[in-house]
Amino acid sequence: SPLGGSGQVWIIRSGSDAGQRRVLDEATRQRRLTRQLEALEKDNFQDDPLSSLPPPGPTARLPAFKKKRRKTRGDHFKQRFRKNFTTLLEEENLSERAEPNYLSAAAPPSSLPPRLFCCVCGFPSHYTCTTCGGRYCSSRCLLTHRETRCLKWTL
Amino acid sequence: MATLVLDNGAYWAKIGYSQDKVSVIPNCQFRSKTSRLKTFTANQLDEIKDPSGLFYILPFQKGYLVNWDVQRKVWDHLFGKEMFKVEFPDTSIIITEPYFNFSSIQESMNEILFEEYQFQSALRINAGSLGAHRYFTTKPSELCCLVVDSGFSFTHIVPYCRSKKLKEGIRRINVGGKLLTNHLKEIISYRQLHVMDETYVINQVKEDVCYVSQQFYKDMEIAQMKGEENTVMRDYVLPDFSAIKKGFCKPREEMVFSGKYKTGEQTLQLANERFAVPEMLFHPSDIGIQEMGIPETIADAVQSLPEEMHPHFYQNIVLTGGNSLFPGFRERLEAELRSLVPAHLPVNVFLPENPVCYSWEGGKLLAHSPDYDEMVVMREDYEENGHIISGSPRQPAPAAAGWSHYQRNRRSILH
């Protein structure tokens, strides 16, 4: 099948489309969707204002000697208190544990078919972009889609 | 001896002494473009003149408390002399944790509460359990309720038989206020104006203009109309933090339907965004999340429990959490459930006056109830027994026995 394999690209020359049109396979489409959903989990989309400060200039006072490291209430405290969510979840080792647990409590997929919306304007959509699988509602939205998002950020 | 009740949410901390009222305070730190060196903690947000591009530092990830550095800084501020001035040796704390909290996080919390802050005693409990307690206090004849807790990180459906949560019926939908705001930011950025960095402003937009539709496809049709016929469309004036301190929705009478506004204000035009965003709570598949929405999940959860309990749950559905504040949320949920639930079973969805603070109010009641002393863990017990009591003390009987137990003892519970 021309759409099989990971990241494989099939080049189509069509009469109405003077140039070449890539068609992304299912795996790539799924990766794009996963990336979009992960982006929705972010707390911020900009950098930390503190981290973008310029480094101190030559007049900044540098320590002349290495300060003796003050032992806070156990530095191991801090390491343990800074693990991220994925690490903590793995450490719970839930596959070994009895249900019900965090993983088994996840809501199952819906029995209803998904509703489809134009990825440009958000209104109900009846058509699919042949290249990337994005939905659109009209030729105007398709044009906008092709000019902006269609093959952007393709993995 | 005082009891501090802290509903430690991923976005808001609801905190107050049990004999006082509740304060709702951001449970995070902030940084601003205009004063880069300073980190603002919790309600110091009010000191920020220009919240554009506001940077959030949250202790929670996906609803679980992972960053103790930040949480301790927020707690230091809340417990300190500028806020609640806690006298730790004489204070008991009721603090909430998420469902199926990780044991490592529970241990860390015990350590911090008892060894670092040194509270006299502590009770770790789910927010929904406090909500259920509050509900049963107003409805003492009811045996069961179903708490729908839709907050910042996710939405939980939790069935309760009096004080006991039925774990096998708990469901988690990974859609919460954070997702809704980020999605709104994305679609506005694509369609109108780049706002990906403006979490604070767009969150306000969401709270001001979004609603839950009672007739989704009809509203979609109306939202596509032109001019004054489009009764869904609203213009939202964005704040510039000098003349306009806070964004607001233009009233319909002032809207200009053709051409531009004469004044120099920046506006957003919101039509289908108004109701398509909260729709994700009902249909997560709208943006590709392969999970049931709230109504379907409620039906799925109740179905998994013994049949004789079903009517009791459907009659006592309690909404808590910020997302239940969307206009039309309660009505839509009740309507959707009505079509999913067998016709002979009554469906009743209860929206409290203050869904954000409902659980906190339950904590306040619990602090004054005669059972409280049996439920808390004293610091001395923790120091003697440590990890053994890292779970909830005096575990109640397993859920399977719970229903018949309650049926047998109904009279004694109802007194």
XYZ file of C-alpha atoms in Angstrom:
570
model
C 0.000 0.000 0.000
C 1.360 3.421 -0.877
C 0.469 4.698 2.575
C 2.225 1.981 4.540
C 5.448 2.281 6.529
C 6.474 4.999 8.949
C 6.965 8.486 7.533
C 6.726 7.234 4.002
C 5.624 9.835 1.521
C 3.710 9.259 -1.668
C 3.992 11.973 -4.264
C 0.836 12.593 -6.279
C 0.669 14.601 -9.474
C -2.887 15.592 -10.131
C -4.335 17.548 -13.004
C -5.849 20.365 -10.973
C -2.839 20.626 -8.664
C -0.009 21.822 -10.870
C 2.664 21.033 -8.283
C 3.386 17.915 -6.252
C 1.238 17.088 -3.244
C 2.502 14.958 -0.433
C 0.176 12.607 1.355
C 1.021 11.915 4.977
C 0.511 8.393 6.234
C -1.544 7.415 9.252
C 1.411 7.168 11.639
C 2.559 10.710 10.823
C -0.974 12.035 11.172
C -1.254 10.374 14.565
C 2.074 11.871 15.669
C 0.870 15.347 14.672
C -2.335 14.882 16.664
C -0.399 13.648 19.703
C 1.899 16.658 19.524
C -1.066 19.026 19.295
C -2.663 17.430 22.358
C 0.601 17.576 24.308
C 0.912 21.273 23.476
C -2.472 21.819 25.134
C -0.960 20.570 28.405
C 1.626 23.362 28.583
C 1.519 25.905 31.401
C 3.212 28.596 29.340
C 4.084 29.155 25.694
C 6.633 31.860 26.317
C 9.975 31.640 28.081
C 10.447 32.361 31.735
C 11.082 36.133 31.973
C 13.839 35.410 34.506
C 15.715 33.091 32.168
C 15.793 35.619 29.370
C 17.649 38.214 31.431
C 21.079 39.062 29.994
C 23.991 37.477 31.906
C 25.701 39.735 34.458
C 28.335 42.099 32.976
C 32.073 42.231 33.738
C 31.445 44.447 36.759
C 29.453 41.718 38.506
C 31.045 40.509 41.691
C 32.237 36.944 41.391
C 32.830 34.840 44.504
C 36.508 34.757 45.395
C 36.295 31.347 46.987
C 33.972 28.395 46.908
C 31.390 28.862 49.639
C 30.963 25.953 51.996
C 27.775 24.234 50.936
C 25.176 24.826 53.608
C 23.456 21.576 54.408
C 19.784 22.277 54.136
C 17.219 19.933 55.589
C 18.738 17.112 53.569
C 19.554 17.933 49.966
C 18.161 14.553 49.002
C 14.836 16.164 49.977
C 15.028 18.462 46.999
C 15.861 15.782 44.481
C 12.924 13.725 45.608
C 10.675 16.745 45.599
C 11.424 17.682 42.014
C 10.506 14.629 40.004
C 8.135 15.206 37.175
C 4.726 13.630 36.723
C 5.805 10.902 34.301
C 8.591 9.728 36.617
C 6.310 9.633 39.647
C 3.686 7.714 37.709
C 6.240 5.143 36.563
C 7.486 4.738 40.116
C 3.977 3.867 41.262
C 4.313 0.723 39.161
C 0.578 0.509 38.669
C 0.717 -2.399 36.249
C 1.753 -4.535 39.223
C -0.928 -3.128 41.483
C -4.543 -4.174 41.893
C -7.341 -2.205 40.303
C -9.016 0.204 40.737
C -6.104 2.613 40.354
C -5.112 5.801 38.518
C -4.777 4.047 35.154
C -7.961 1.998 35.355
C -9.963 5.090 36.319
C -9.393 6.740 32.936
C -12.665 7.276 31.076
C -13.059 4.824 28.180
C -13.433 5.996 24.560
C -16.855 7.240 23.581
C -19.340 4.970 21.797
C -20.505 7.968 19.799
C -18.838 8.893 16.492
C -16.652 12.021 16.683
C -18.055 15.294 15.389
C -16.003 16.960 12.689
C -15.137 20.636 12.508
C -13.269 22.784 10.012
C -9.744 23.313 11.322
C -9.769 26.892 10.044
C -13.096 28.387 11.145
C -14.467 25.792 13.579
C -17.846 25.288 11.905
C -19.111 21.796 11.014
C -17.011 20.243 8.262
C -17.874 17.799 5.483
C -14.517 17.507 3.708
C -11.020 16.224 4.438
C -7.703 17.556 3.195
C -6.151 14.774 1.086
C -2.649 15.689 2.203
C -2.817 15.825 5.970
C -6.313 14.685 6.940
C -7.312 18.078 8.324
C -11.002 18.902 8.051
C -12.395 21.893 6.161
C -15.826 23.261 5.311
C -15.382 25.262 2.114
C -12.874 25.936 -0.657
C -11.994 29.252 0.995
C -11.042 27.499 4.215
C -9.135 24.854 2.254
C -7.058 27.591 0.639
C -6.289 29.148 4.026
C -5.450 25.708 5.397
C -3.064 24.874 2.553
C -1.334 28.226 2.845
C -0.877 28.089 6.595
C -1.041 24.844 8.493
C -1.247 21.938 6.101
C 2.336 20.730 6.047
C 3.677 22.885 8.825
C 5.436 21.115 11.706
C 5.310 17.786 9.964
C 7.473 15.266 11.766
C -6.735 24.843 68.950
C -7.701 25.864 65.436
C -8.451 23.874 62.310
C -7.239 25.148 58.977
C -9.136 23.882 55.957
C -7.114 23.905 52.721
C -8.665 22.668 49.469
C -5.310 22.544 47.701
C -6.347 22.810 44.062
C -4.063 22.853 41.019
C -5.156 26.401 40.210
C -6.929 27.850 43.223
C -6.198 27.241 46.891
C -9.414 27.522 48.890
C -8.233 28.253 52.401
C -9.611 29.458 55.721
C -9.969 28.558 59.349
C -12.965 26.387 60.107
C -14.647 29.119 62.140
C -14.078 31.772 59.454
C -14.896 32.248 55.814
C -12.971 30.940 52.811
C -10.429 32.816 50.697
C -9.785 31.795 47.092
C -6.142 32.389 46.218
C -3.993 31.349 43.227
C -1.946 28.277 44.164
C 1.110 29.210 42.116
C 3.829 31.781 41.489
C 3.978 34.361 38.726
C 6.584 36.272 36.780
C 5.951 39.345 34.707
C 7.756 40.846 31.703
C 7.780 44.255 33.340
C 9.468 43.264 36.629
C 11.606 40.302 35.590
C 13.625 39.839 38.741
C 10.645 39.466 41.023
C 8.652 36.326 41.538
C 5.125 36.955 42.811
C 3.555 34.356 45.063
C -0.162 33.547 45.207
C -2.281 36.634 45.843
C 0.699 38.930 45.210
C -0.782 38.701 41.715
C -2.812 41.765 42.765
C 0.409 43.786 42.888
C 1.096 43.235 39.199
C 0.030 46.295 37.222
C 0.448 44.772 33.780
C -0.393 41.072 33.612
C 0.251 40.842 29.870
C 2.461 37.883 29.014
C 2.131 36.666 32.601
C 4.278 33.598 33.270
C 2.783 30.886 35.489
C 4.777 28.604 37.787
C 2.452 25.830 38.951
C 3.279 23.170 41.561
C 0.889 20.727 39.907
C 1.345 18.678 36.750
C -1.659 16.846 35.275
C -3.467 17.353 38.564
C -0.780 15.907 40.856
C 1.514 17.833 43.195
C 4.996 17.330 41.801
C 6.905 20.542 42.464
C 7.360 20.915 46.191
C 9.751 23.870 45.837
C 6.934 25.983 44.461
C 4.242 24.534 46.727
C 6.290 25.233 49.836
C 6.824 28.819 48.745
C 3.075 29.279 48.292
C 2.334 27.575 51.620
C 5.024 29.627 53.408
C 3.196 32.726 52.193
C -0.303 31.425 53.045
C 0.677 30.110 56.496
C 2.879 33.125 57.266
C 2.402 36.461 58.947
C 0.976 38.227 55.888
C -1.902 35.782 55.566
C -3.152 33.172 58.007
C -0.467 33.455 60.719
C -0.648 29.763 61.537
C 0.439 28.619 65.012
C 1.489 25.151 63.937
C 1.716 23.327 67.300
C -1.921 24.291 68.008
C -3.334 23.830 64.516
C -4.952 20.896 62.809
C -5.067 20.930 59.027
C -7.578 19.395 56.616
C -5.871 19.237 53.235
C -7.142 17.841 49.950
C -5.343 15.497 47.609
C -6.354 14.173 44.166
C -7.972 10.782 43.647
C -5.539 7.864 43.494
C -2.793 10.100 44.775
C 0.641 8.543 44.308
C 2.080 7.023 47.467
C 5.344 8.931 46.989
C 3.435 12.207 46.943
C 1.476 11.197 50.053
C 4.707 10.424 51.877
C 6.225 13.739 50.820
C 3.128 15.570 51.995
C 3.176 13.828 55.390
C 6.844 14.689 55.764
C 6.320 18.335 54.913
C 3.217 18.795 57.058
C 4.590 17.020 60.122
C 8.365 17.488 59.969
C 8.710 20.827 58.245
C 5.640 22.818 59.265
C 4.934 20.636 62.322
C 1.152 20.805 62.384
C -0.408 19.260 65.485
C -2.511 16.954 63.346
C -3.530 16.490 59.724
C -6.215 14.903 57.615
C -5.494 14.166 53.944
C -8.762 13.711 52.085
C -10.196 13.975 48.552
C -12.025 17.206 47.748
C -15.010 15.181 46.579
C -15.298 13.512 49.973
C -15.648 16.944 51.558
C -18.225 17.842 48.897
C -20.166 14.657 49.602
C -20.069 15.402 53.327
C -21.463 18.880 52.619
C -24.200 17.417 50.440
C -25.297 14.814 52.966
C -25.452 17.493 55.658
C -28.146 19.301 53.641
C -29.834 16.058 52.555
C -29.573 13.692 55.521
C -32.129 11.230 54.124
C -30.034 10.425 51.052
C -27.710 7.416 51.078
C -25.713 8.051 47.940
C -24.474 10.873 45.797
C -22.350 11.261 42.703
C -19.789 14.061 42.826
C -18.766 15.602 39.493
C -15.582 17.567 40.182
C -14.595 19.497 37.050
C -11.612 21.681 37.743
C -8.379 22.949 36.255
C -6.586 19.695 35.481
C -9.312 17.144 34.833
C -12.855 16.046 35.643
C -13.621 13.250 38.089
C -16.863 11.341 38.501
C -16.935 9.897 42.024
C -19.776 7.832 43.509
C -20.230 8.069 47.290
C -22.180 5.919 49.708
C -22.311 8.314 52.646
C -18.683 8.870 53.639
C -17.257 6.076 51.524
C -16.141 6.601 47.939
C -16.740 3.612 45.668
C -13.358 3.311 43.994
C -14.471 0.960 41.237
C -16.917 3.643 40.056
C -14.410 6.504 39.895
C -13.728 7.868 36.400
C -11.294 10.516 35.207
C -11.767 12.598 32.047
C -8.563 14.401 31.100
C -10.338 17.645 30.216
C -10.139 20.597 32.574
C -10.072 24.392 32.628
C -6.433 24.484 31.562
C -7.205 22.581 28.364
C -10.177 24.802 27.605
C -8.125 27.990 27.999
C -5.221 26.655 25.936
C -7.559 25.555 23.172
C -9.225 28.975 23.161
C -5.795 30.622 22.971
C -4.916 28.424 20.006
C -8.021 29.114 17.964
C -7.938 32.858 18.649
C -4.240 32.924 17.710
C -4.935 31.142 14.448
C -8.041 33.112 13.504
C -7.527 36.619 14.846
C -4.672 37.704 17.067
C -1.593 36.063 18.590
C -2.464 35.415 22.237
C -0.535 32.227 23.036
C 1.379 34.063 25.786
C -1.721 35.635 27.310
C -3.044 32.919 29.606
C -4.308 35.385 32.189
C -6.231 37.538 29.698
C -7.724 34.684 27.674
C -8.745 32.842 30.810
C -10.750 35.937 31.674
C -12.271 35.933 28.174
C -13.272 32.307 28.638
C -14.951 33.038 31.965
C -16.727 36.114 30.591
C -18.109 34.943 27.249
C -18.176 31.150 27.069
C -21.330 29.187 27.740
C -22.680 25.666 27.291
C -25.126 25.404 24.410
C -28.458 23.635 24.867
C -28.822 23.168 21.085
C -25.366 22.728 19.620
C -26.025 22.536 15.859
C -28.685 25.247 16.025
C -26.215 27.588 17.720
C -23.681 26.692 15.023
C -26.173 27.842 12.365
C -26.919 31.093 14.186
C -23.203 31.772 14.698
C -22.666 31.702 10.931
C -25.205 34.397 10.184
C -24.250 37.940 9.238
C -24.868 41.194 11.066
C -27.487 41.521 13.751
C -29.041 38.119 12.971
C -25.982 36.515 14.534
C -27.185 36.696 18.114
C -24.307 34.468 19.261
C -21.515 36.829 18.203
C -19.930 39.043 20.827
C -17.175 41.618 20.696
C -14.704 41.427 23.576
C -12.619 44.492 24.385
C -9.097 43.471 25.398
C -7.398 45.243 28.294
C -4.436 47.511 27.562
C -3.645 47.835 31.294
C -3.534 51.612 31.153
C -6.919 53.018 30.199
C -8.628 49.620 30.164
C -7.552 47.641 33.236
C -9.796 44.653 32.676
C -11.241 43.154 29.538
C -14.982 43.129 29.038
C -17.694 42.006 26.652
C -19.350 44.817 24.717
C -23.085 44.914 25.335
C -25.178 44.095 22.258
C -26.521 47.669 22.053
C -23.020 49.072 21.593
C -21.867 46.608 18.982
C -21.121 47.866 15.476
C -22.253 45.233 13.014
C -20.704 46.609 9.865
C -17.418 48.414 9.598
C -14.988 49.125 12.388
C -15.117 50.697 15.801
C -14.169 54.362 15.957
C -12.248 54.013 19.208
C -8.752 52.550 19.264
C -9.519 49.537 21.405
C -8.399 46.040 20.463
C -11.348 43.681 20.183
C -11.887 39.996 19.626
C -14.891 38.711 17.720
C -16.177 35.530 19.289
C -18.905 33.437 17.745
C -18.712 29.647 17.691
C -15.733 29.825 20.093
C -18.172 30.860 22.835
C -19.861 27.485 23.030
C -17.471 25.192 21.119
C -14.805 25.497 23.833
C -16.869 24.265 26.824
C -18.294 21.606 24.502
C -15.052 19.701 25.055
C -16.343 18.707 28.485
C -19.243 16.937 26.785
C -17.376 15.666 23.703
C -13.593 15.395 24.222
C -13.493 13.697 20.810
C -14.178 17.139 19.257
C -10.431 17.781 19.510
C -9.280 14.206 19.217
C -9.193 13.085 22.858
C -10.427 9.478 22.832
C -12.523 9.664 25.978
C -16.207 9.854 26.843
C -17.640 13.216 27.837
C -19.155 13.928 31.254
C -22.714 12.606 30.635
C -21.554 9.354 29.023
C -18.945 8.833 31.740
C -21.524 9.284 34.488
C -23.702 6.611 32.869
C -20.653 4.349 32.488
C -19.628 4.811 36.126
C -23.095 4.171 37.540
C -23.572 1.131 35.273
C -20.507 -0.483 36.826
C -22.089 -0.394 40.289
C -24.850 -2.623 41.763
C -28.191 -2.026 40.100
C -30.141 -1.225 43.243
C -27.853 1.787 43.772
C -28.476 3.348 40.351
C -31.561 5.439 41.215
C -29.816 6.810 44.302
C -26.883 8.078 42.255
C -28.917 9.571 39.403
C -31.066 11.471 41.857
C -28.105 13.028 43.673
C -25.579 14.361 41.172
C -23.551 17.207 42.686
C -21.517 19.615 40.550
C -18.301 21.059 41.961
C -15.261 22.739 40.452
C -14.833 25.863 38.334
C -16.094 24.449 35.035
C -19.579 24.005 36.456
C -19.801 27.814 36.483
C -20.314 27.957 32.690
C -23.866 29.239 32.042
C -26.048 26.362 30.909
C -23.747 23.620 32.262
C -26.202 22.143 34.724
C -29.157 22.220 32.326
C -27.214 20.633 29.483
C -25.836 17.876 31.722
C -29.283 17.057 33.041
C -30.755 16.984 29.505
C -27.991 14.721 28.169
C -28.291 12.376 31.119
C -32.044 12.233 30.726
C -31.595 10.734 27.272
C -28.950 8.247 28.482
C -30.616 7.039 31.668
C -33.566 4.564 31.675
C -36.827 6.515 31.539
C -38.208 5.223 34.837
C -35.247 6.594 36.851
C -35.440 10.229 37.949
C -32.383 12.369 37.200
C -31.451 15.317 39.394
C -28.344 17.466 38.929
C -27.593 19.884 41.760
C -25.489 23.005 41.216
C -24.471 24.575 44.550
C -24.463 28.334 44.988
C -20.661 28.299 45.064
C -19.308 25.186 43.312
C -15.674 26.306 43.667
C -15.894 26.527 47.477
C -18.384 23.693 48.059
C -15.700 21.209 49.068
C -14.078 23.751 51.367
C -17.457 24.271 53.039
C -17.611 20.517 53.564
C -14.231 20.707 55.252
C -15.528 23.422 57.544
C -18.455 21.196 58.564
C -16.200 18.176 58.996
C -13.870 20.096 61.321
C -16.781 20.635 63.690
C -18.257 17.156 63.428
C -17.831 14.624 66.283
C -16.094 12.143 63.906
C -13.246 14.521 63.187
C -10.972 13.533 66.051
C -11.047 9.901 64.959
C -10.109 10.740 61.391
C -7.028 12.929 61.894
C -3.476 11.703 62.234
C -1.664 13.253 65.207
C 1.934 14.305 64.726
C 3.048 11.943 67.517
C 1.428 9.003 65.723
C 3.197 9.948 62.505
C 6.553 10.172 64.254
C 6.085 6.768 65.846
C 4.636 4.926 62.886
C 5.782 6.893 59.864
C 5.035 5.192 56.555
C 2.621 2.660 58.016
C -0.048 5.289 58.313
C 0.747 7.071 55.054
C -2.634 5.983 53.803
C -5.884 7.259 55.327
C -6.190 6.168 58.942
C -8.761 3.614 60.055
C -9.607 2.431 56.542
C -13.328 1.818 56.121
C -14.595 -1.615 55.011
C -14.244 -2.476 51.304
C -16.905 -1.070 48.996
C -18.585 -4.390 48.204
C -19.623 -4.775 51.803
C -20.517 -1.107 52.033
C -23.970 -1.137 50.475
C -25.392 -4.012 52.494
C -23.716 -2.594 55.565
C -25.523 0.672 55.041
C -28.813 -0.975 54.263
C -28.605 -2.931 57.498
C -27.637 0.118 59.506
C -29.796 2.668 57.731
C -31.625 3.739 60.828
C -28.497 4.404 62.813
C -26.997 6.445 59.969
C -30.101 8.512 59.489
C -30.480 9.615 63.101
